[in-house]
Each structure stands twice: as C-alpha cells, then as structure tokens.
PDB file of C-alpha atoms and ligand atoms in Angstrom:
ATOM      1  CA  UNK A   1      16.674  16.302 -17.990  1.00 80.00           C
ATOM      2  CA  UNK A   2      13.280  15.434 -17.345  1.00 88.00           C
ATOM      3  CA  UNK A   3      12.100  16.820 -14.396  1.00 87.00           C
ATOM      4  CA  UNK A   4      11.019  13.687 -12.212  1.00 88.00           C
ATOM      5  CA  UNK A   5      15.034  12.533 -13.266  1.00 85.00           C
ATOM      6  CA  UNK A   6      16.108  14.991 -10.645  1.00 90.00           C
ATOM      7  CA  UNK A   7      14.157  12.377  -8.140  1.00 90.00           C
ATOM      8  CA  UNK A   8      15.427   9.651  -9.320  1.00 91.00           C
ATOM      9  CA  UNK A   9      18.756   8.730  -7.383  1.00 85.00           C
ATOM     10  CA  UNK A  10      19.554   6.238  -4.166  1.00 81.00           C
ATOM     11  CA  UNK A  11      17.701   3.358  -5.584  1.00 89.00           C
ATOM     12  CA  UNK A  12      14.494   5.010  -6.078  1.00 95.00           C
ATOM     13  CA  UNK A  13      12.405   2.988  -8.971  1.00 97.00           C
ATOM     14  CA  UNK A  14      12.315   4.352 -12.626  1.00 95.00           C
ATOM     15  CA  UNK A  15       7.839   3.938 -12.250  1.00 97.00           C
ATOM     16  CA  UNK A  16       8.247   5.839  -9.160  1.00 97.00           C
ATOM     17  CA  UNK A  17       9.802   9.226  -9.781  1.00 96.00           C
ATOM     18  CA  UNK A  18       7.978   9.215 -13.461  1.00 96.00           C
ATOM     19  CA  UNK A  19       4.756   8.623 -12.171  1.00 96.00           C
ATOM     20  CA  UNK A  20       4.884   9.333  -8.464  1.00 97.00           C
ATOM     21  CA  UNK A  21       7.118  12.196  -7.465  1.00 96.00           C
ATOM     22  CA  UNK A  22       4.200  15.017  -6.910  1.00 95.00           C
ATOM     23  CA  UNK A  23       3.141  12.649  -4.374  1.00 96.00           C
ATOM     24  CA  UNK A  24       6.063  10.857  -2.263  1.00 97.00           C
ATOM     25  CA  UNK A  25       9.244  11.989  -2.962  1.00 97.00           C
ATOM     26  CA  UNK A  26       9.108  16.018  -3.015  1.00 96.00           C
ATOM     27  CA  UNK A  27       9.134  17.312  -0.299  1.00 95.00           C
ATOM     28  CA  UNK A  28       6.563  19.758  -0.357  1.00 96.00           C
ATOM     29  CA  UNK A  29       4.481  17.443  -1.087  1.00 96.00           C
ATOM     30  CA  UNK A  30       5.275  15.005   1.627  1.00 97.00           C
ATOM     31  CA  UNK A  31       4.236  18.126   3.638  1.00 96.00           C
ATOM     32  CA  UNK A  32       1.323  18.373   1.909  1.00 97.00           C
ATOM     33  CA  UNK A  33       0.072  15.466   1.972  1.00 97.00           C
ATOM     34  CA  UNK A  34       0.360  14.328   5.208  1.00 96.00           C
ATOM     35  CA  UNK A  35      -2.673  16.599   6.714  1.00 96.00           C
ATOM     36  CA  UNK A  36      -5.141  13.784   7.700  1.00 95.00           C
ATOM     37  CA  UNK A  37      -8.493  15.936   5.476  1.00 96.00           C
ATOM     38  CA  UNK A  38      -6.231  15.476   2.734  1.00 96.00           C
ATOM     39  CA  UNK A  39      -5.430  12.111   2.096  1.00 96.00           C
ATOM     40  CA  UNK A  40      -9.145  10.979   3.841  1.00 96.00           C
ATOM     41  CA  UNK A  41     -10.309  13.946   1.198  1.00 96.00           C
ATOM     42  CA  UNK A  42      -8.108  11.255  -1.951  1.00 94.00           C
ATOM     43  CA  UNK A  43     -10.190   8.799  -0.432  1.00 96.00           C
ATOM     44  CA  UNK A  44     -13.973  10.290  -0.826  1.00 95.00           C
ATOM     45  CA  UNK A  45     -13.701  10.221   2.874  1.00 97.00           C
ATOM     46  CA  UNK A  46     -13.359   7.191   3.722  1.00 97.00           C
ATOM     47  CA  UNK A  47     -10.370   7.039   5.470  1.00 97.00           C
ATOM     48  CA  UNK A  48     -11.212   5.912   9.444  1.00 97.00           C
ATOM     49  CA  UNK A  49     -13.681   3.330   7.452  1.00 98.00           C
ATOM     50  CA  UNK A  50     -10.581   1.888   5.833  1.00 98.00           C
ATOM     51  CA  UNK A  51      -8.254   2.158   8.996  1.00 98.00           C
ATOM     52  CA  UNK A  52     -11.251   0.943  11.004  1.00 98.00           C
ATOM     53  CA  UNK A  53     -11.700  -1.975   9.365  1.00 98.00           C
ATOM     54  CA  UNK A  54      -7.879  -2.390   8.871  1.00 98.00           C
ATOM     55  CA  UNK A  55      -7.042  -2.536  12.551  1.00 97.00           C
ATOM     56  CA  UNK A  56      -9.669  -4.690  12.965  1.00 97.00           C
ATOM     57  CA  UNK A  57      -7.533  -7.305  11.118  1.00 97.00           C
ATOM     58  CA  UNK A  58      -4.479  -6.475  12.329  1.00 96.00           C
ATOM     59  CA  UNK A  59      -2.442  -9.776  14.036  1.00 95.00           C
ATOM     60  CA  UNK A  60      -2.768  -8.481  17.963  1.00 90.00           C
ATOM     61  CA  UNK A  61      -1.266 -11.781  18.675  1.00 93.00           C
ATOM     62  CA  UNK A  62       1.611 -10.876  21.395  1.00 94.00           C
ATOM     63  CA  UNK A  63       5.255 -11.012  20.596  1.00 94.00           C
ATOM     64  CA  UNK A  64       3.595 -10.892  16.190  1.00 97.00           C
ATOM     65  CA  UNK A  65       6.400  -9.785  14.485  1.00 97.00           C
ATOM     66  CA  UNK A  66       4.393  -7.449  11.505  1.00 98.00           C
ATOM     67  CA  UNK A  67       5.315  -5.959   8.378  1.00 98.00           C
ATOM     68  CA  UNK A  68       4.524  -2.649   6.698  1.00 98.00           C
ATOM     69  CA  UNK A  69       4.820  -2.648   4.204  1.00 98.00           C
ATOM     70  CA  UNK A  70       5.943   0.706   2.663  1.00 98.00           C
ATOM     71  CA  UNK A  71       5.281   3.675   3.884  1.00 98.00           C
ATOM     72  CA  UNK A  72       1.936   5.595   4.040  1.00 97.00           C
ATOM     73  CA  UNK A  73       0.415   8.943   4.759  1.00 97.00           C
ATOM     74  CA  UNK A  74      -2.493   9.673   7.723  1.00 96.00           C
ATOM     75  CA  UNK A  75      -2.256   7.636  11.504  1.00 96.00           C
ATOM     76  CA  UNK A  76      -1.606   4.083  10.214  1.00 97.00           C
ATOM     77  CA  UNK A  77       1.297   3.076  11.468  1.00 97.00           C
ATOM     78  CA  UNK A  78       0.794   5.342  15.286  1.00 96.00           C
ATOM     79  CA  UNK A  79      -2.378   3.340  15.160  1.00 96.00           C
ATOM     80  CA  UNK A  80      -1.227  -0.025  14.413  1.00 95.00           C
ATOM     81  CA  UNK A  81       1.730   0.283  16.676  1.00 95.00           C
ATOM     82  CA  UNK A  82      -1.155   1.290  19.864  1.00 93.00           C
ATOM     83  CA  UNK A  83      -3.774  -1.042  18.131  1.00 92.00           C
ATOM     84  CA  UNK A  84      -1.280  -3.872  18.662  1.00 91.00           C
ATOM     85  CA  UNK A  85       1.871  -3.554  20.939  1.00 88.00           C
ATOM     86  CA  UNK A  86       3.622  -5.914  19.392  1.00 93.00           C
ATOM     87  CA  UNK A  87       6.671  -4.537  17.340  1.00 95.00           C
ATOM     88  CA  UNK A  88       6.300  -3.104  13.400  1.00 97.00           C
ATOM     89  CA  UNK A  89       8.908  -3.520  10.804  1.00 98.00           C
ATOM     90  CA  UNK A  90       8.344  -0.634   8.370  1.00 98.00           C
ATOM     91  CA  UNK A  91      10.611   0.015   4.660  1.00 98.00           C
ATOM     92  CA  UNK A  92      10.008   1.837   2.402  1.00 98.00           C
ATOM     93  CA  UNK A  93      12.885   3.033  -0.673  1.00 97.00           C
ATOM     94  CA  UNK A  94      12.318   6.472   0.191  1.00 97.00           C
ATOM     95  CA  UNK A  95      14.131   8.522   2.152  1.00 96.00           C
ATOM     96  CA  UNK A  96      11.712  11.204   2.933  1.00 97.00           C
ATOM     97  CA  UNK A  97       9.046   8.312   3.462  1.00 98.00           C
ATOM     98  CA  UNK A  98      10.960   6.972   6.152  1.00 97.00           C
ATOM     99  CA  UNK A  99      11.692  10.049   7.534  1.00 97.00           C
ATOM    100  CA  UNK A 100       8.680  11.188   7.825  1.00 98.00           C
ATOM    101  CA  UNK A 101       7.627   8.053   9.569  1.00 97.00           C
ATOM    102  CA  UNK A 102      10.092   8.218  12.294  1.00 97.00           C
ATOM    103  CA  UNK A 103       8.456  11.867  12.930  1.00 97.00           C
ATOM    104  CA  UNK A 104       4.987  10.599  13.334  1.00 95.00           C
ATOM    105  CA  UNK A 105       6.324   7.212  15.817  1.00 96.00           C
ATOM    106  CA  UNK A 106       8.979   9.038  18.263  1.00 95.00           C
ATOM    107  CA  UNK A 107       7.239   7.636  21.014  1.00 92.00           C
ATOM    108  CA  UNK A 108       7.539   4.214  19.837  1.00 92.00           C
ATOM    109  CA  UNK A 109      10.760   4.204  18.374  1.00 90.00           C
ATOM    110  CA  UNK A 110      11.575   1.061  19.764  1.00 93.00           C
ATOM    111  CA  UNK A 111       8.755  -1.042  18.983  1.00 96.00           C
ATOM    112  CA  UNK A 112       8.749   0.360  15.525  1.00 97.00           C
ATOM    113  CA  UNK A 113      11.460  -0.604  13.061  1.00 97.00           C
ATOM    114  CA  UNK A 114      12.237   1.642   9.081  1.00 98.00           C
ATOM    115  CA  UNK A 115      14.688   0.440   6.861  1.00 98.00           C
ATOM    116  CA  UNK A 116      15.244   1.670   4.062  1.00 97.00           C
ATOM    117  CA  UNK A 117      14.635  -1.177   0.833  1.00 97.00           C
ATOM    118  CA  UNK A 118      12.713  -1.470  -2.393  1.00 98.00           C
ATOM    119  CA  UNK A 119       9.418  -4.016  -1.729  1.00 98.00           C
ATOM    120  CA  UNK A 120      10.545  -5.982  -4.422  1.00 98.00           C
ATOM    121  CA  UNK A 121      13.662  -7.333  -2.802  1.00 98.00           C
ATOM    122  CA  UNK A 122      13.083  -6.905   0.693  1.00 98.00           C
ATOM    123  CA  UNK A 123      16.243  -7.652   2.941  1.00 98.00           C
ATOM    124  CA  UNK A 124      14.359  -9.394   5.744  1.00 98.00           C
ATOM    125  CA  UNK A 125      14.915 -13.350   6.583  1.00 98.00           C
ATOM    126  CA  UNK A 126      12.578 -15.978   5.261  1.00 98.00           C
ATOM    127  CA  UNK A 127       9.503 -16.849   6.981  1.00 98.00           C
ATOM    128  CA  UNK A 128      10.675 -13.282   9.119  1.00 98.00           C
ATOM    129  CA  UNK A 129       6.856 -11.443  10.178  1.00 98.00           C
ATOM    130  CA  UNK A 130       3.067 -13.220  11.464  1.00 98.00           C
ATOM    131  CA  UNK A 131       1.216 -10.682   9.314  1.00 98.00           C
ATOM    132  CA  UNK A 132       2.342  -8.338   6.056  1.00 98.00           C
ATOM    133  CA  UNK A 133       0.276  -5.435   5.823  1.00 98.00           C
ATOM    134  CA  UNK A 134      -0.003  -3.657   2.323  1.00 98.00           C
ATOM    135  CA  UNK A 135      -2.152  -0.271   2.730  1.00 98.00           C
ATOM    136  CA  UNK A 136      -2.718   1.205  -0.646  1.00 98.00           C
ATOM    137  CA  UNK A 137       0.770   0.133  -2.516  1.00 98.00           C
ATOM    138  CA  UNK A 138      -0.340  -2.370  -4.940  1.00 98.00           C
ATOM    139  CA  UNK A 139      -2.707  -0.410  -7.542  1.00 98.00           C
ATOM    140  CA  UNK A 140       0.985   2.111  -7.484  1.00 98.00           C
ATOM    141  CA  UNK A 141       3.150  -0.750  -8.710  1.00 98.00           C
ATOM    142  CA  UNK A 142       3.549  -1.734 -12.668  1.00 98.00           C
ATOM    143  CA  UNK A 143       2.809  -5.088 -13.422  1.00 98.00           C
ATOM    144  CA  UNK A 144       5.774  -6.627 -13.121  1.00 98.00           C
ATOM    145  CA  UNK A 145       6.736  -4.687  -9.339  1.00 98.00           C
ATOM    146  CA  UNK A 146       3.445  -5.899  -8.265  1.00 98.00           C
ATOM    147  CA  UNK A 147       4.710  -9.350  -9.134  1.00 98.00           C
ATOM    148  CA  UNK A 148       7.992  -9.344  -8.103  1.00 98.00           C
ATOM    149  CA  UNK A 149       6.163  -7.904  -4.374  1.00 98.00           C
ATOM    150  CA  UNK A 150       3.937 -10.735  -4.504  1.00 98.00           C
ATOM    151  CA  UNK A 151       6.905 -12.958  -3.763  1.00 98.00           C
ATOM    152  CA  UNK A 152       8.344 -11.263  -1.546  1.00 98.00           C
ATOM    153  CA  UNK A 153       5.043 -11.248   0.986  1.00 98.00           C
ATOM    154  CA  UNK A 154       5.015 -14.928  -0.423  1.00 98.00           C
ATOM    155  CA  UNK A 155       8.710 -15.702   0.826  1.00 98.00           C
ATOM    156  CA  UNK A 156       8.970 -13.909   4.270  1.00 98.00           C
ATOM    157  CA  UNK A 157       5.194 -14.395   5.853  1.00 98.00           C
ATOM    158  CA  UNK A 158       5.911 -17.657   7.931  1.00 98.00           C
ATOM    159  CA  UNK A 159       3.394 -20.647   7.533  1.00 98.00           C
ATOM    160  CA  UNK A 160       0.169 -19.615   9.764  1.00 98.00           C
ATOM    161  CA  UNK A 161       1.177 -16.178   9.040  1.00 98.00           C
ATOM    162  CA  UNK A 162      -1.832 -13.773   7.362  1.00 98.00           C
ATOM    163  CA  UNK A 163      -1.465 -10.707   4.044  1.00 98.00           C
ATOM    164  CA  UNK A 164      -3.329  -7.956   4.976  1.00 98.00           C
ATOM    165  CA  UNK A 165      -4.235  -5.701   1.846  1.00 98.00           C
ATOM    166  CA  UNK A 166      -6.105  -2.941   2.059  1.00 98.00           C
ATOM    167  CA  UNK A 167      -6.935  -1.444  -0.969  1.00 98.00           C
ATOM    168  CA  UNK A 168      -9.325  -1.000  -4.690  1.00 97.00           C
ATOM    169  CA  UNK A 169     -11.946  -3.125  -5.639  1.00 96.00           C
ATOM    170  CA  UNK A 170     -11.925  -4.668  -8.630  1.00 94.00           C
ATOM    171  CA  UNK A 171     -13.111  -2.927 -11.384  1.00 93.00           C
ATOM    172  CA  UNK A 172     -15.734  -0.456 -10.131  1.00 91.00           C
ATOM    173  CA  UNK A 173     -18.431  -0.279 -12.912  1.00 91.00           C
ATOM    174  CA  UNK A 174     -21.290   0.210 -11.526  1.00 90.00           C
ATOM    175  CA  UNK A 175     -19.995   3.485  -9.040  1.00 93.00           C
ATOM    176  CA  UNK A 176     -20.995   6.484  -9.863  1.00 93.00           C
ATOM    177  CA  UNK A 177     -17.735   8.115  -9.842  1.00 91.00           C
ATOM    178  CA  UNK A 178     -16.152   5.423 -12.139  1.00 91.00           C
ATOM    179  CA  UNK A 179     -19.663   6.323 -14.797  1.00 91.00           C
ATOM    180  CA  UNK A 180     -18.105   9.953 -14.263  1.00 93.00           C
ATOM    181  CA  UNK A 181     -15.820   9.270 -17.900  1.00 93.00           C
ATOM    182  CA  UNK A 182     -14.291  12.806 -16.580  1.00 93.00           C
ATOM    183  CA  UNK A 183     -13.086  11.362 -13.505  1.00 92.00           C
ATOM    184  CA  UNK A 184     -11.716   8.311 -14.837  1.00 92.00           C
ATOM    185  CA  UNK A 185     -10.087   9.972 -16.864  1.00 93.00           C
ATOM    186  CA  UNK A 186      -8.136  11.821 -14.313  1.00 93.00           C
ATOM    187  CA  UNK A 187      -7.227   8.937 -12.028  1.00 92.00           C
ATOM    188  CA  UNK A 188      -6.247   6.957 -14.938  1.00 90.00           C
ATOM    189  CA  UNK A 189      -3.564   9.820 -15.399  1.00 92.00           C
ATOM    190  CA  UNK A 190      -2.915  10.487 -11.709  1.00 95.00           C
ATOM    191  CA  UNK A 191      -2.539   6.352 -10.865  1.00 95.00           C
ATOM    192  CA  UNK A 192      -1.360   4.537 -13.853  1.00 96.00           C
ATOM    193  CA  UNK A 193      -1.316   0.972 -12.666  1.00 97.00           C
ATOM    194  CA  UNK A 194      -4.746   1.770 -11.149  1.00 97.00           C
ATOM    195  CA  UNK A 195      -6.273  -0.113 -14.298  1.00 95.00           C
ATOM    196  CA  UNK A 196      -4.525  -3.450 -14.609  1.00 96.00           C
ATOM    197  CA  UNK A 197      -4.877  -3.352 -10.595  1.00 97.00           C
ATOM    198  CA  UNK A 198      -8.464  -3.231 -11.046  1.00 96.00           C
ATOM    199  CA  UNK A 199      -8.684  -6.492 -13.433  1.00 96.00           C
ATOM    200  CA  UNK A 200      -5.753  -8.000 -11.459  1.00 97.00           C
ATOM    201  CA  UNK A 201      -7.203 -11.462  -9.157  1.00 97.00           C
ATOM    202  CA  UNK A 202      -5.057 -10.969  -5.473  1.00 98.00           C
ATOM    203  CA  UNK A 203      -6.199 -14.367  -5.051  1.00 98.00           C
ATOM    204  CA  UNK A 204      -4.869 -15.153  -7.293  1.00 98.00           C
ATOM    205  CA  UNK A 205      -1.949 -13.802  -7.652  1.00 98.00           C
ATOM    206  CA  UNK A 206      -1.063 -14.621  -3.479  1.00 98.00           C
ATOM    207  CA  UNK A 207      -1.753 -17.913  -4.142  1.00 98.00           C
ATOM    208  CA  UNK A 208       1.041 -18.668  -6.871  1.00 98.00           C
ATOM    209  CA  UNK A 209       3.449 -16.567  -5.364  1.00 98.00           C
ATOM    210  CA  UNK A 210       2.751 -18.544  -2.066  1.00 98.00           C
ATOM    211  CA  UNK A 211       2.697 -21.913  -4.014  1.00 98.00           C
ATOM    212  CA  UNK A 212       6.693 -21.134  -5.490  1.00 98.00           C
ATOM    213  CA  UNK A 213       7.378 -21.386  -1.518  1.00 98.00           C
ATOM    214  CA  UNK A 214       5.884 -24.596  -1.131  1.00 98.00           C
ATOM    215  CA  UNK A 215       3.201 -22.691   0.962  1.00 98.00           C
ATOM    216  CA  UNK A 216      -0.635 -22.233   0.863  1.00 98.00           C
ATOM    217  CA  UNK A 217      -3.558 -19.793   1.875  1.00 98.00           C
ATOM    218  CA  UNK A 218      -6.123 -21.043   4.545  1.00 97.00           C
ATOM    219  CA  UNK A 219      -8.930 -21.318   2.232  1.00 93.00           C
ATOM    220  CA  UNK A 220     -10.534 -18.056   0.452  1.00 95.00           C
ATOM    221  CA  UNK A 221      -9.446 -14.468   2.330  1.00 97.00           C
ATOM    222  CA  UNK A 222     -12.045 -12.715   4.279  1.00 97.00           C
ATOM    223  CA  UNK A 223     -13.546  -9.523   2.520  1.00 98.00           C
ATOM    224  CA  UNK A 224     -15.182  -6.813   3.888  1.00 97.00           C
ATOM    225  CA  UNK A 225     -15.840  -3.811   1.208  1.00 97.00           C
ATOM    226  CA  UNK A 226     -16.595  -0.216   1.623  1.00 95.00           C
ATOM    227  CA  UNK A 227     -17.905   3.310  -0.623  1.00 96.00           C
ATOM    228  CA  UNK A 228     -20.065   0.854  -2.737  1.00 94.00           C
ATOM    229  CA  UNK A 229     -16.971  -1.840  -2.771  1.00 96.00           C
ATOM    230  CA  UNK A 230     -14.797   0.741  -4.412  1.00 96.00           C
ATOM    231  CA  UNK A 231     -12.081   0.005  -1.346  1.00 97.00           C
ATOM    232  CA  UNK A 232     -11.820  -3.608   0.236  1.00 98.00           C
ATOM    233  CA  UNK A 233      -9.644  -4.787   2.743  1.00 98.00           C
ATOM    234  CA  UNK A 234      -8.491  -8.327   2.593  1.00 98.00           C
ATOM    235  CA  UNK A 235      -6.974 -10.252   4.511  1.00 98.00           C
ATOM    236  CA  UNK A 236      -6.175 -13.688   3.575  1.00 98.00           C
ATOM    237  CA  UNK A 237      -5.012 -16.437   5.879  1.00 98.00           C
ATOM    238  CA  UNK A 238      -1.496 -18.928   5.145  1.00 98.00           C
ATOM    239  CA  UNK A 239      -2.088 -22.154   6.550  1.00 97.00           C
TER     240      UNK A 239
HETATM  241  C1  SAM B 301       2.030   2.487   0.592  1.00 93.38           C
HETATM  242  S1  SAM B 301       2.307   3.527  -1.136  1.00 93.38           S
HETATM  243  C2  SAM B 301       0.417   4.413  -1.198  1.00 93.38           C
HETATM  244  C3  SAM B 301      -0.258   5.084   0.059  1.00 93.38           C
HETATM  245  C4  SAM B 301      -1.245   6.099   0.381  1.00 93.38           C
HETATM  246  N1  SAM B 301      -1.836   6.659  -1.006  1.00 93.38           N
HETATM  247  C5  SAM B 301      -0.910   6.780   1.618  1.00 93.38           C
HETATM  248  O1  SAM B 301      -0.204   7.746   1.946  1.00 93.38           O
HETATM  249  O2  SAM B 301      -2.378   6.819   2.145  1.00 93.38           O
HETATM  250  C6  SAM B 301       3.262   5.102  -1.319  1.00 93.38           C
HETATM  251  C7  SAM B 301       4.798   4.947  -0.537  1.00 93.38           C
HETATM  252  O3  SAM B 301       4.823   3.894  -1.130  1.00 93.38           O
HETATM  253  C8  SAM B 301       6.383   3.319  -1.499  1.00 93.38           C
HETATM  254  N2  SAM B 301       6.930   2.896  -2.169  1.00 93.38           N
HETATM  255  C9  SAM B 301       6.424   2.680  -3.982  1.00 93.38           C
HETATM  256  N3  SAM B 301       7.265   1.879  -4.253  1.00 93.38           N
HETATM  257  C10 SAM B 301       7.881   1.308  -3.614  1.00 93.38           C
HETATM  258  C11 SAM B 301       9.012  -0.037  -3.702  1.00 93.38           C
HETATM  259  N4  SAM B 301       8.915  -0.536  -4.718  1.00 93.38           N
HETATM  260  N5  SAM B 301       9.683  -0.203  -2.610  1.00 93.38           N
HETATM  261  C12 SAM B 301       9.501   0.841  -1.230  1.00 93.38           C
HETATM  262  N6  SAM B 301       8.657   1.406  -1.092  1.00 93.38           N
HETATM  263  C13 SAM B 301       8.054   1.752  -2.650  1.00 93.38           C
HETATM  264  C14 SAM B 301       6.251   5.291  -1.932  1.00 93.38           C
HETATM  265  O4  SAM B 301       7.508   5.659  -1.966  1.00 93.38           O
HETATM  266  C15 SAM B 301       5.485   5.431  -1.049  1.00 93.38           C
HETATM  267  O5  SAM B 301       6.301   5.645   0.425  1.00 93.38           O
END
C-alpha cells in the first residue's frame, strides 16, 4: 500500500489524497500549516493583502447567504464572519479540515454552518446562495474536477448573485519567481495542477457553466492583482 492510499477513505477524492495528503489530510500538517506566519510565507507575504482585497468584495448585504467553498488555513473564515455578519455555509471533503474550521468559529457557530461535501457534487439546492467564495481552490484541482466545480457554482449561485475567486494570476511569464527555473520546478512538483490553471480562462469557464443553467455574467469581472500579478482577486457578478 502506498502512503497516500492510507488517506483515501470516506469519499476523499483520489487527487486530494495522492497529491495533497501532506498538506490537508495528515493531522500533523493540519496543525503545522494553520499558523498565520506559515500560511503567509506560502503566499510570499501576501496573505493580508489578499485577505483585505477578498473581504472588500464579500457580499455584505444583510441576509445574504454566503458559501465558502472549502476550508482554508489562516483567518479567512473568522474574518468573513465578522466582516459580513451574514450566515456562511462552509463545506469541505476532509473531516480534519472541518474540525479545524469549527475550532476557529466556535464563537459564531450559529452563523457558520459546516458540512462535509465534495465541491464537485454539492448537496445544496439550486440558487441557494448570493455569493460563492473560492479561495485558492481551483489551482489545486485537476481539469475535470475544476469543470465540475464551475458547474456546481453555476448551479447553486442565484441570478443577481456573485462569485468571488482569489487565486494565482495567469501564467506569470515575467515574474521573477517564475523566471527562476528551480522555483518553477518546485512549484510544479508541489502544485501539479497549477500550470493548467495558469492557462485557464476563468471568465470563459464560468460563463459556459452559467450558460448551461440559463444564467449569465453581468459583463466583465472586477479584477484586482497583487504581487506583480502573481495573484488576483476576481469578482464575477451574475445578471
Ligand atoms: C481551499 S483549498 C486551498 C487552500 C489554501 N492553500 C489555503 O489554505 O489558504 C484546500 C481545501 O480544499 C479541500 N478540497 C480539495 N478538493 C476538494 C473537493 N473536491 N471537495 C471539497 N473539498 C476539497 C481540501 O480538503 C482543503 O481543505
């Protein structure tokens, strides 16, 4: 039995166990990575900037129903709860991640609803949410899983709602990190689906998924870049 196969239980997708057991499924790594300095270092010191830009685009209309698609390390979820005052539904396929999220949201447990789910096949009703928030998930998904997630977002976000995506930018050919070959090699090893995501037209993918549901985007997304376009925050509004 290979090491990663030990983590293949309870509906955990194969790619998650195979490529990311060391990041999201192993209890020691869950403890290790959920320290603010660590997660900030992984994002090259950009965590607070990205958090601020993301929170600025979060739907704060009273009563809006928010979906945070999968757990994240660091303070995003508690910040989201404080920032909006709205209910946040948070789903993830990994029990350890949900437990961690619970420990960080105890004070707001009535406002934060956790559920174990695969983001590719969500159990929420059609048009259940005013906004879906997707923080660094897409680049960790294989192409087909990404497609399923676009489709599910298009299904559960209602007309007039929005999709907020915080992610890597498109292929950063000119960025000094990308031009440094050993770093590019390392990133490719640690994040095997990132090169595919770098090339993906998120706008087109989301538009196609919405079209299948008879929905559409209300024009171009609002995009904010940071770290010389290495990262971006995109808000897509639906008609
Ligand atoms: C949001 S992503 C990346 C987060 C980012 N590296 C961070 O912590 O800031 C990581 C989460 O996605 C979850 N995940 C990955 N694939 C999933 C899927 N298909 N369904 C639900 N959760 C998934 C993992 O269990 C993990 O908790």
